[in-house]
mmCIF file of C-alpha atoms in Angstrom:
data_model
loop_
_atom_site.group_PDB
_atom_site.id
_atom_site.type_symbol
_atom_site.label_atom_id
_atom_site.label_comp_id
_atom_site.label_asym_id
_atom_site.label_seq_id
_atom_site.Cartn_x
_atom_site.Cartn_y
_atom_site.Cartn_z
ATOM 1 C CA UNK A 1 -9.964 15.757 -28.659
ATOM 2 C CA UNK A 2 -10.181 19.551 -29.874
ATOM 3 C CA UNK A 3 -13.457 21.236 -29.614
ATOM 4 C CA UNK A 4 -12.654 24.387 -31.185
ATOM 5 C CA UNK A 5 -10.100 23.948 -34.199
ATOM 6 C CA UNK A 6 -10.075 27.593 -34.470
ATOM 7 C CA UNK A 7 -10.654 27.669 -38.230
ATOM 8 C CA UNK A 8 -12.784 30.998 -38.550
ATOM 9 C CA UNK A 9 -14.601 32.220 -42.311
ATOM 10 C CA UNK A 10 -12.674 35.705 -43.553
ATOM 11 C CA UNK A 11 -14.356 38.628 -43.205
ATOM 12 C CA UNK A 12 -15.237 38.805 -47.399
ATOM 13 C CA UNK A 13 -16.340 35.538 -47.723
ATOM 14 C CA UNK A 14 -19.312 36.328 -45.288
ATOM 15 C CA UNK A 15 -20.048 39.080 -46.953
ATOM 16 C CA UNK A 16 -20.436 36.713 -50.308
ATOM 17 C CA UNK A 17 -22.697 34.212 -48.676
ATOM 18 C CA UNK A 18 -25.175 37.108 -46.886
ATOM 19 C CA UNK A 19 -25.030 38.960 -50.861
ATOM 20 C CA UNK A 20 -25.215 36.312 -52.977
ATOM 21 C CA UNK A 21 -28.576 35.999 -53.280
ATOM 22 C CA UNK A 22 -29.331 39.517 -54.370
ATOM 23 C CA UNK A 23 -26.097 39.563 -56.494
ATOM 24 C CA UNK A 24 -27.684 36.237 -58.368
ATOM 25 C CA UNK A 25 -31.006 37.627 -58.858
ATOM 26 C CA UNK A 26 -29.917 41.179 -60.261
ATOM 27 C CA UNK A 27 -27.518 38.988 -62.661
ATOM 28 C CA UNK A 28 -30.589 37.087 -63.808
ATOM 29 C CA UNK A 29 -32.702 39.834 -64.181
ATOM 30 C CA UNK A 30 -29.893 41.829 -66.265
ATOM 31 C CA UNK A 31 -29.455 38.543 -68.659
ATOM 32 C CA UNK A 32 -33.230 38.216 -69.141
ATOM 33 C CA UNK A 33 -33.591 41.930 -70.579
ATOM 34 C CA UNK A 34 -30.473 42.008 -72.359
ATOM 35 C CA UNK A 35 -30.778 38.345 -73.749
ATOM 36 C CA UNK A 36 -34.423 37.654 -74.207
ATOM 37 C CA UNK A 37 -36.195 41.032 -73.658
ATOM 38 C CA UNK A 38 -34.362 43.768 -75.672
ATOM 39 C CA UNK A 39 -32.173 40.812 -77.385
ATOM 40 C CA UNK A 40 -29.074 43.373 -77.494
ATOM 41 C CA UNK A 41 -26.771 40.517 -76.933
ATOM 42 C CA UNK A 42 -26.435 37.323 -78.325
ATOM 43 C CA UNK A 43 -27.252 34.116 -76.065
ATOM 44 C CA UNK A 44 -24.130 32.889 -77.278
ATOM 45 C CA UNK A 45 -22.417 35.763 -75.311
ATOM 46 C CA UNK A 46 -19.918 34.375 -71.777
ATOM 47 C CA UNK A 47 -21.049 35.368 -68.666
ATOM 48 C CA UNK A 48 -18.648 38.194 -66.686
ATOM 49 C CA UNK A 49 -16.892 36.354 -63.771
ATOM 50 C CA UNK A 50 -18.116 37.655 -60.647
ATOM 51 C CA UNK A 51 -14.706 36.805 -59.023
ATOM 52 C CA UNK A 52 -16.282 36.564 -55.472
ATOM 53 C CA UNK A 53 -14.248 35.497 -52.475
ATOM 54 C CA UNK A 54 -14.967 31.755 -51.812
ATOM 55 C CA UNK A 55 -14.348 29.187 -49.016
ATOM 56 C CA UNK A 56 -11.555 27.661 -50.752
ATOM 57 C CA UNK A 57 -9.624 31.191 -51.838
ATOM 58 C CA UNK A 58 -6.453 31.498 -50.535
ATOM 59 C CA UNK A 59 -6.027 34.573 -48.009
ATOM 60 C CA UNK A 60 -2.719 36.334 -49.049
ATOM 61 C CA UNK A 61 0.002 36.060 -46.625
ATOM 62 C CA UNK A 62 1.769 38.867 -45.629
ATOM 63 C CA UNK A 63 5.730 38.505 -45.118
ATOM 64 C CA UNK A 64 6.882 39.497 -41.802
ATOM 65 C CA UNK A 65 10.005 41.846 -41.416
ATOM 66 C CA UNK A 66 11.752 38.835 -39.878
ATOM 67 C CA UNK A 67 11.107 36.764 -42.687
ATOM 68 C CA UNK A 68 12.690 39.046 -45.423
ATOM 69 C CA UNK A 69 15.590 39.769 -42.634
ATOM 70 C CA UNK A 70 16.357 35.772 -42.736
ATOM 71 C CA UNK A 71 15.919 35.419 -46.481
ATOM 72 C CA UNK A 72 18.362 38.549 -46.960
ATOM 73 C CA UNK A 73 20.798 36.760 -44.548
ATOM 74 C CA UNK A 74 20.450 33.365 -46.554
ATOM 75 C CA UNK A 75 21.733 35.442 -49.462
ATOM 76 C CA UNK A 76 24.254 36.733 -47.915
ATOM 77 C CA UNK A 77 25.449 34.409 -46.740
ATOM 78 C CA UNK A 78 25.326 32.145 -50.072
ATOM 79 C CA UNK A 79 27.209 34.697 -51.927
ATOM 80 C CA UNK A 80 30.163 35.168 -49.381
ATOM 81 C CA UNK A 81 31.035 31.505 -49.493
ATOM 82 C CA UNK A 82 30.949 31.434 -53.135
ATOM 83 C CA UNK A 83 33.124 34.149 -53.297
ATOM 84 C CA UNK A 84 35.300 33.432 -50.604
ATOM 85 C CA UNK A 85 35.717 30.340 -52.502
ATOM 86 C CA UNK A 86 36.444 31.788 -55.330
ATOM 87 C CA UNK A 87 39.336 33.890 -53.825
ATOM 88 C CA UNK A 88 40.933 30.899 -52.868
ATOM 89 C CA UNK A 89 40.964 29.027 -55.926
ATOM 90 C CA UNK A 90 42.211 32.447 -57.423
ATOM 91 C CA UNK A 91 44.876 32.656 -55.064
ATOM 92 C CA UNK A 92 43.246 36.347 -54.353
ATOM 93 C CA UNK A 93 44.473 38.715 -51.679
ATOM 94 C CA UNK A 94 42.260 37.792 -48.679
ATOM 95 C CA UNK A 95 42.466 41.671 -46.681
ATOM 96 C CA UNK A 96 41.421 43.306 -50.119
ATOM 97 C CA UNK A 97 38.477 40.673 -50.755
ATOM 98 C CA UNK A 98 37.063 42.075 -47.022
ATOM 99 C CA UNK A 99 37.377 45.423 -47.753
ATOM 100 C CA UNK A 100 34.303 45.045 -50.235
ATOM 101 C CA UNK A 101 30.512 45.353 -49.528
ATOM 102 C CA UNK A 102 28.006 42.905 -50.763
ATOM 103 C CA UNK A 103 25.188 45.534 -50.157
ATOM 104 C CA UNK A 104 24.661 48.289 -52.575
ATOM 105 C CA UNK A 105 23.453 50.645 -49.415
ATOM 106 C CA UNK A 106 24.650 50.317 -45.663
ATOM 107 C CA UNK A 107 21.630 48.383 -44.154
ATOM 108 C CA UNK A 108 21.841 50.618 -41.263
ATOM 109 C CA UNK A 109 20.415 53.295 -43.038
ATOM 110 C CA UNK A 110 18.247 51.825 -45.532
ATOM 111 C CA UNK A 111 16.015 48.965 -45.324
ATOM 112 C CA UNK A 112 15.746 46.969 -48.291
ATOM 113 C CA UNK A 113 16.036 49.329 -50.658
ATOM 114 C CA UNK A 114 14.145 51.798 -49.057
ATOM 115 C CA UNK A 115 14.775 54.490 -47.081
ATOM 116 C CA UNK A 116 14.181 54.458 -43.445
ATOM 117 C CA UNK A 117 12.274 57.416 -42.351
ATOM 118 C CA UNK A 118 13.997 57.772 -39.114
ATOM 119 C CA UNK A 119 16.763 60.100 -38.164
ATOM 120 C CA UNK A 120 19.800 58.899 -39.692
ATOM 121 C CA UNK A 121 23.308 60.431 -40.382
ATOM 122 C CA UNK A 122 22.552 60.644 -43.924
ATOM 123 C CA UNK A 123 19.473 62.650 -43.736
ATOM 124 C CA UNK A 124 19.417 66.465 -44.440
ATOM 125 C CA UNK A 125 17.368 66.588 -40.606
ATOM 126 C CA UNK A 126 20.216 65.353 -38.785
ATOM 127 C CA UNK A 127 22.942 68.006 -40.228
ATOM 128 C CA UNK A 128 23.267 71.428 -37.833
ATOM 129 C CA UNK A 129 22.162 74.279 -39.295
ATOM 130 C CA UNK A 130 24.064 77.330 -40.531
ATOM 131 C CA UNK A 131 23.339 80.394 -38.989
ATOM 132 C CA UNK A 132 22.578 83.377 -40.844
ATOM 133 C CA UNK A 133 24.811 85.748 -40.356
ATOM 134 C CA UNK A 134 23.563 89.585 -39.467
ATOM 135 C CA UNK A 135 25.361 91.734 -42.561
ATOM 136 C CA UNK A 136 25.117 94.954 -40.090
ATOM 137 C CA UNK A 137 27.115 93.583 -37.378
ATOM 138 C CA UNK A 138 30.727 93.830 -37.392
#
């Protein structure tokens, strides 16, 4: 038996039950003057969707580094057999087929697709820099 199922309401979704109430009334109190009052708009008109967070909303799940690691190996690895397979069949050279990269940037450096913002060979930071030279000394 589990007293405490640890299922906790999101942070916006309290804020839509304690402002509900007001939000409601101001809503009715717009309709009635713009509807029945002033009769700018037509009854016939649809209602504007609030598009508060509810109980049953789904709270968007970030993706973990690890996750997009795995998925990126999954790929990988998918796309090696094939072509491995592929050479094979082909009767392909086997050393030239492993001389090829199946990444269009050395994940090293970059990670996926964007750079890292680290120190890294290929940054301008890393590179020593030139000394100006004095023009008046021989």
């Amino acid at each position: 038996m589990a007293l405490d199922t640890r299922n906790v309401i999101d942070h916006p979704v309290v804020n839509t039950v304690r402002t509900v109430e007001p939000v409601g009334k101001k809503q009715y109190e717009t309709y009635k003057k713009s509807v029945l009052t002033d009769a700018t708009h037509s009854i016939h008109d649809p209602f504007k969707k609030n598009k508060l967070p509810l109980f049953r909303s789904p709270t968007p799940k970030t993706k973990s580094k690890q996750v997009g690691q795995v998925s990126m190996l999954k790929d990988d690895v998918a796309l090696f057999s094939r072509l491995y397979i592929v050479t094979q069949h082909r009767d392909g050279d086997l050393d030239t087929f492993f001389k090829h990269e199946n990444h269009p940037y050395p994940p090293s450096w970059l990670k996926e697709g964007s750079c890292d913002k680290g120190r890294s060979p290929i940054s301008p930071t890393f590179w020593p820099r030139r000394r100006k030279k004095n023009p008046l000394a021989h």
